Amino acid sequence: MQGAGGPRLVAAVAEAGGLGVLPTFGGTEAALRADIAHTRELTGRPFGVNITPIGRAFTESRAAVCIELGVPIVTTGRGDPGLKVVERLRNAGVRVLPVVPSVKHARRVEAEGADAIIASGSEAGGHVGTVATLPLVAQVADAVRVPVVAAGGIGDARGFVAALALGACGIQLGTRLIATPESEAPAHTKRSILEADETGTLVTSLLTGKPVRTLVTAALREYESARLAGAPEERQAELRERFRRESQAPGGERAFAAGQIIGMIREVQPVAEIFTQIITDATALLGRLSAAAAA
Ligand SMILES: Cc1cc2nc3c(=O)[nH]c(=O)nc-3n(C[C@H](O)[C@H](O)[C@H](O)COP(=O)(O)O)c2cc1C
């Protein structure tokens, strides 16, 4: 999670029994090397690296770092990393888990050799497609043979158990982990998440040129409303500029990627506590469901 998931969060997830994943989006190659080294100082457990394929040179250089430094697992987000990169990683013994927004993408990356697939629905924070998690995970699970991990809109044991019922073998959490002491997200972002309800995000292409689900700011809402209403381009440009100015101003309201589960996050909680709670609650929930089915 770019902006939230540094070595501290990744190590905390690894220590709690999950697979932490370091982001590379927007960072330099040197920063990735430093983050891998730092994370290894904090945990002896395995962790992965996420490569957002924003260009061939970027993708290939980050993949080369992962191979050189013996990173065991790479996830790829927002787009297809390409057959060559997947092959190179797999030939070096790295397991590759692409994030996909549709059945078509899932079939393609499976054919390219993906070891598992992360099916991410439109409720998620960050880059999104158009299909929601409930229909997406079930249809991807039906379409591929490799294991499927569900992402998008999962924040507690209920979402975890639902994902298992849809055919996933595990879940990827994003937004829930922003509101942790271990995340690098700014304090005001964590506060905004605690105060928001489920309507507090929107999808915009203003941040990266591709659709990103993010916390709403007043300037962003105004721009997106004007765009959807078909306001003249001059007015839209003015509102885009206002959004950029406010985002850069010290103490200004900033857009920060977050998903629709923000409404269920009511406190900043350590990663270990979140994981224990999800597993404990899921075990109890599965027990209740089995008892109800047997009755
Ligand atoms: C702040 C933030 C930054 C993210 N950055 C990335 C990223 O760099 N690469 C990526 O593949 N996914 C990224 N994501 C998506 C997450 O990895 C994850 O798939 C998603 O958050 C799951 O949905 P949820 O937010 O509903 O939990 C990001 C999500 C958030 C909230």
mmCIF file with all atom_site columns, C-alpha atoms and ligand atoms in Angstrom, residues 1-4 23-25 50 52 75-78 99 118 120 123-127 151-154 172-176 178 256-261, ligand 1:
data_model
loop_
_atom_site.group_PDB
_atom_site.id
_atom_site.type_symbol
_atom_site.label_atom_id
_atom_site.label_alt_id
_atom_site.label_comp_id
_atom_site.label_asym_id
_atom_site.label_entity_id
_atom_site.label_seq_id
_atom_site.pdbx_PDB_ins_code
_atom_site.Cartn_x
_atom_site.Cartn_y
_atom_site.Cartn_z
_atom_site.occupancy
_atom_site.B_iso_or_equiv
_atom_site.pdbx_formal_charge
_atom_site.auth_seq_id
_atom_site.auth_comp_id
_atom_site.auth_asym_id
_atom_site.auth_atom_id
_atom_site.pdbx_PDB_model_num
ATOM   1  C CA  . MET A 1 1   ? 0.000   0.000   0.000   1.00 0.00 ? 1   MET A CA  1
ATOM   2  C CA  . GLN A 1 2   ? 1.805   3.029   -1.322  1.00 0.00 ? 2   GLN A CA  1
ATOM   3  C CA  . GLY A 1 3   ? 1.761   5.771   1.311   1.00 0.00 ? 3   GLY A CA  1
ATOM   4  C CA  . ALA A 1 4   ? 0.786   3.448   4.167   1.00 0.00 ? 4   ALA A CA  1
ATOM   5  C CA  . PRO A 1 23  ? 4.931   -1.244  -2.247  1.00 0.00 ? 23  PRO A CA  1
ATOM   6  C CA  . THR A 1 24  ? 7.132   0.089   -5.057  1.00 0.00 ? 24  THR A CA  1
ATOM   7  C CA  . PHE A 1 25  ? 4.705   2.425   -6.819  1.00 0.00 ? 25  PHE A CA  1
ATOM   8  C CA  . ASN A 1 50  ? 4.226   -5.366  -4.996  1.00 0.00 ? 50  ASN A CA  1
ATOM   9  C CA  . THR A 1 52  ? 2.771   -1.792  -10.104 1.00 0.00 ? 52  THR A CA  1
ATOM   10 C CA  . THR A 1 75  ? 2.238   -9.283  -6.391  1.00 0.00 ? 75  THR A CA  1
ATOM   11 C CA  . THR A 1 76  ? 1.483   -7.012  -9.331  1.00 0.00 ? 76  THR A CA  1
ATOM   12 C CA  . GLY A 1 77  ? -1.216  -4.358  -9.321  1.00 0.00 ? 77  GLY A CA  1
ATOM   13 C CA  . ARG A 1 78  ? -2.915  -2.074  -11.852 1.00 0.00 ? 78  ARG A CA  1
ATOM   14 C CA  . VAL A 1 99  ? -4.108  -8.460  -8.961  1.00 0.00 ? 99  VAL A CA  1
ATOM   15 C CA  . ILE A 1 118 ? -5.797  -11.747 -6.357  1.00 0.00 ? 118 ILE A CA  1
ATOM   16 C CA  . SER A 1 120 ? -9.904  -7.218  -6.408  1.00 0.00 ? 120 SER A CA  1
ATOM   17 C CA  . GLU A 1 123 ? -15.024 -1.521  -3.233  1.00 0.00 ? 123 GLU A CA  1
ATOM   18 C CA  . ALA A 1 124 ? -11.264 -1.580  -2.670  1.00 0.00 ? 124 ALA A CA  1
ATOM   19 C CA  . GLY A 1 125 ? -9.010  1.341   -1.873  1.00 0.00 ? 125 GLY A CA  1
ATOM   20 C CA  . GLY A 1 126 ? -6.470  2.199   -4.595  1.00 0.00 ? 126 GLY A CA  1
ATOM   21 C CA  . HIS A 1 127 ? -6.723  1.322   -8.295  1.00 0.00 ? 127 HIS A CA  1
ATOM   22 C CA  . ALA A 1 151 ? -9.562  -8.339  -2.122  1.00 0.00 ? 151 ALA A CA  1
ATOM   23 C CA  . GLY A 1 152 ? -11.789 -5.306  -1.865  1.00 0.00 ? 152 GLY A CA  1
ATOM   24 C CA  . GLY A 1 153 ? -14.306 -4.450  0.825   1.00 0.00 ? 153 GLY A CA  1
ATOM   25 C CA  . ILE A 1 154 ? -13.082 -7.004  3.357   1.00 0.00 ? 154 ILE A CA  1
ATOM   26 C CA  . GLN A 1 172 ? -5.914  -9.356  0.939   1.00 0.00 ? 172 GLN A CA  1
ATOM   27 C CA  . LEU A 1 173 ? -6.557  -6.471  3.329   1.00 0.00 ? 173 LEU A CA  1
ATOM   28 C CA  . GLY A 1 174 ? -5.708  -2.885  2.477   1.00 0.00 ? 174 GLY A CA  1
ATOM   29 C CA  . THR A 1 175 ? -7.896  -0.192  3.984   1.00 0.00 ? 175 THR A CA  1
ATOM   30 C CA  . ARG A 1 176 ? -8.277  -1.905  7.368   1.00 0.00 ? 176 ARG A CA  1
ATOM   31 C CA  . ILE A 1 178 ? -4.239  2.008   7.228   1.00 0.00 ? 178 ILE A CA  1
ATOM   32 C CA  . PHE A 1 256 ? -5.674  9.251   0.217   1.00 0.00 ? 256 PHE A CA  1
ATOM   33 C CA  . ALA A 1 257 ? -6.550  5.859   -1.250  1.00 0.00 ? 257 ALA A CA  1
ATOM   34 C CA  . ALA A 1 258 ? -9.131  4.029   0.889   1.00 0.00 ? 258 ALA A CA  1
ATOM   35 C CA  . GLY A 1 259 ? -12.018 1.621   0.319   1.00 0.00 ? 259 GLY A CA  1
ATOM   36 C CA  . GLN A 1 260 ? -15.688 1.427   1.255   1.00 0.00 ? 260 GLN A CA  1
ATOM   37 C CA  . ILE A 1 261 ? -15.067 -0.467  4.504   1.00 0.00 ? 261 ILE A CA  1
HETATM 38 C C1  . LIG B 2 .   ? -3.532  3.502   0.642   1.00 0.00 ? 1   LIG B C1  1
HETATM 39 C C2  . LIG B 2 .   ? -3.564  2.354   -0.327  1.00 0.00 ? 1   LIG B C2  1
HETATM 40 C C3  . LIG B 2 .   ? -2.492  2.185   -1.203  1.00 0.00 ? 1   LIG B C3  1
HETATM 41 C C4  . LIG B 2 .   ? -2.488  1.097   -2.094  1.00 0.00 ? 1   LIG B C4  1
HETATM 42 N N1  . LIG B 2 .   ? -1.410  0.934   -2.910  1.00 0.00 ? 1   LIG B N1  1
HETATM 43 C C5  . LIG B 2 .   ? -1.356  -0.152  -3.724  1.00 0.00 ? 1   LIG B C5  1
HETATM 44 C C6  . LIG B 2 .   ? -0.202  -0.387  -4.517  1.00 0.00 ? 1   LIG B C6  1
HETATM 45 O O1  . LIG B 2 .   ? 0.783   0.360   -4.486  1.00 0.00 ? 1   LIG B O1  1
HETATM 46 N N2  . LIG B 2 .   ? -0.208  -1.511  -5.315  1.00 0.00 ? 1   LIG B N2  1
HETATM 47 C C7  . LIG B 2 .   ? -1.284  -2.383  -5.351  1.00 0.00 ? 1   LIG B C7  1
HETATM 48 O O2  . LIG B 2 .   ? -1.234  -3.387  -6.069  1.00 0.00 ? 1   LIG B O2  1
HETATM 49 N N3  . LIG B 2 .   ? -2.385  -2.177  -4.595  1.00 0.00 ? 1   LIG B N3  1
HETATM 50 C C8  . LIG B 2 .   ? -2.435  -1.093  -3.793  1.00 0.00 ? 1   LIG B C8  1
HETATM 51 N N4  . LIG B 2 .   ? -3.558  -0.895  -3.009  1.00 0.00 ? 1   LIG B N4  1
HETATM 52 C C9  . LIG B 2 .   ? -4.637  -1.909  -3.017  1.00 0.00 ? 1   LIG B C9  1
HETATM 53 C C10 . LIG B 2 .   ? -4.420  -2.908  -1.870  1.00 0.00 ? 1   LIG B C10 1
HETATM 54 O O3  . LIG B 2 .   ? -3.250  -3.627  -2.091  1.00 0.00 ? 1   LIG B O3  1
HETATM 55 C C11 . LIG B 2 .   ? -5.593  -3.894  -1.689  1.00 0.00 ? 1   LIG B C11 1
HETATM 56 O O4  . LIG B 2 .   ? -5.742  -4.741  -2.812  1.00 0.00 ? 1   LIG B O4  1
HETATM 57 C C12 . LIG B 2 .   ? -6.914  -3.187  -1.454  1.00 0.00 ? 1   LIG B C12 1
HETATM 58 O O5  . LIG B 2 .   ? -6.726  -2.142  -0.542  1.00 0.00 ? 1   LIG B O5  1
HETATM 59 C C13 . LIG B 2 .   ? -7.930  -4.191  -0.907  1.00 0.00 ? 1   LIG B C13 1
HETATM 60 O O6  . LIG B 2 .   ? -9.182  -3.608  -0.720  1.00 0.00 ? 1   LIG B O6  1
HETATM 61 P P1  . LIG B 2 .   ? -9.621  -2.859  0.656   1.00 0.00 ? 1   LIG B P1  1
HETATM 62 O O7  . LIG B 2 .   ? -8.974  -1.521  0.566   1.00 0.00 ? 1   LIG B O7  1
HETATM 63 O O8  . LIG B 2 .   ? -11.089 -2.813  0.584   1.00 0.00 ? 1   LIG B O8  1
HETATM 64 O O9  . LIG B 2 .   ? -9.085  -3.679  1.791   1.00 0.00 ? 1   LIG B O9  1
HETATM 65 C C14 . LIG B 2 .   ? -3.579  0.187   -2.127  1.00 0.00 ? 1   LIG B C14 1
HETATM 66 C C15 . LIG B 2 .   ? -4.660  0.390   -1.251  1.00 0.00 ? 1   LIG B C15 1
HETATM 67 C C16 . LIG B 2 .   ? -4.670  1.448   -0.366  1.00 0.00 ? 1   LIG B C16 1
HETATM 68 C C17 . LIG B 2 .   ? -5.844  1.606   0.552   1.00 0.00 ? 1   LIG B C17 1
#
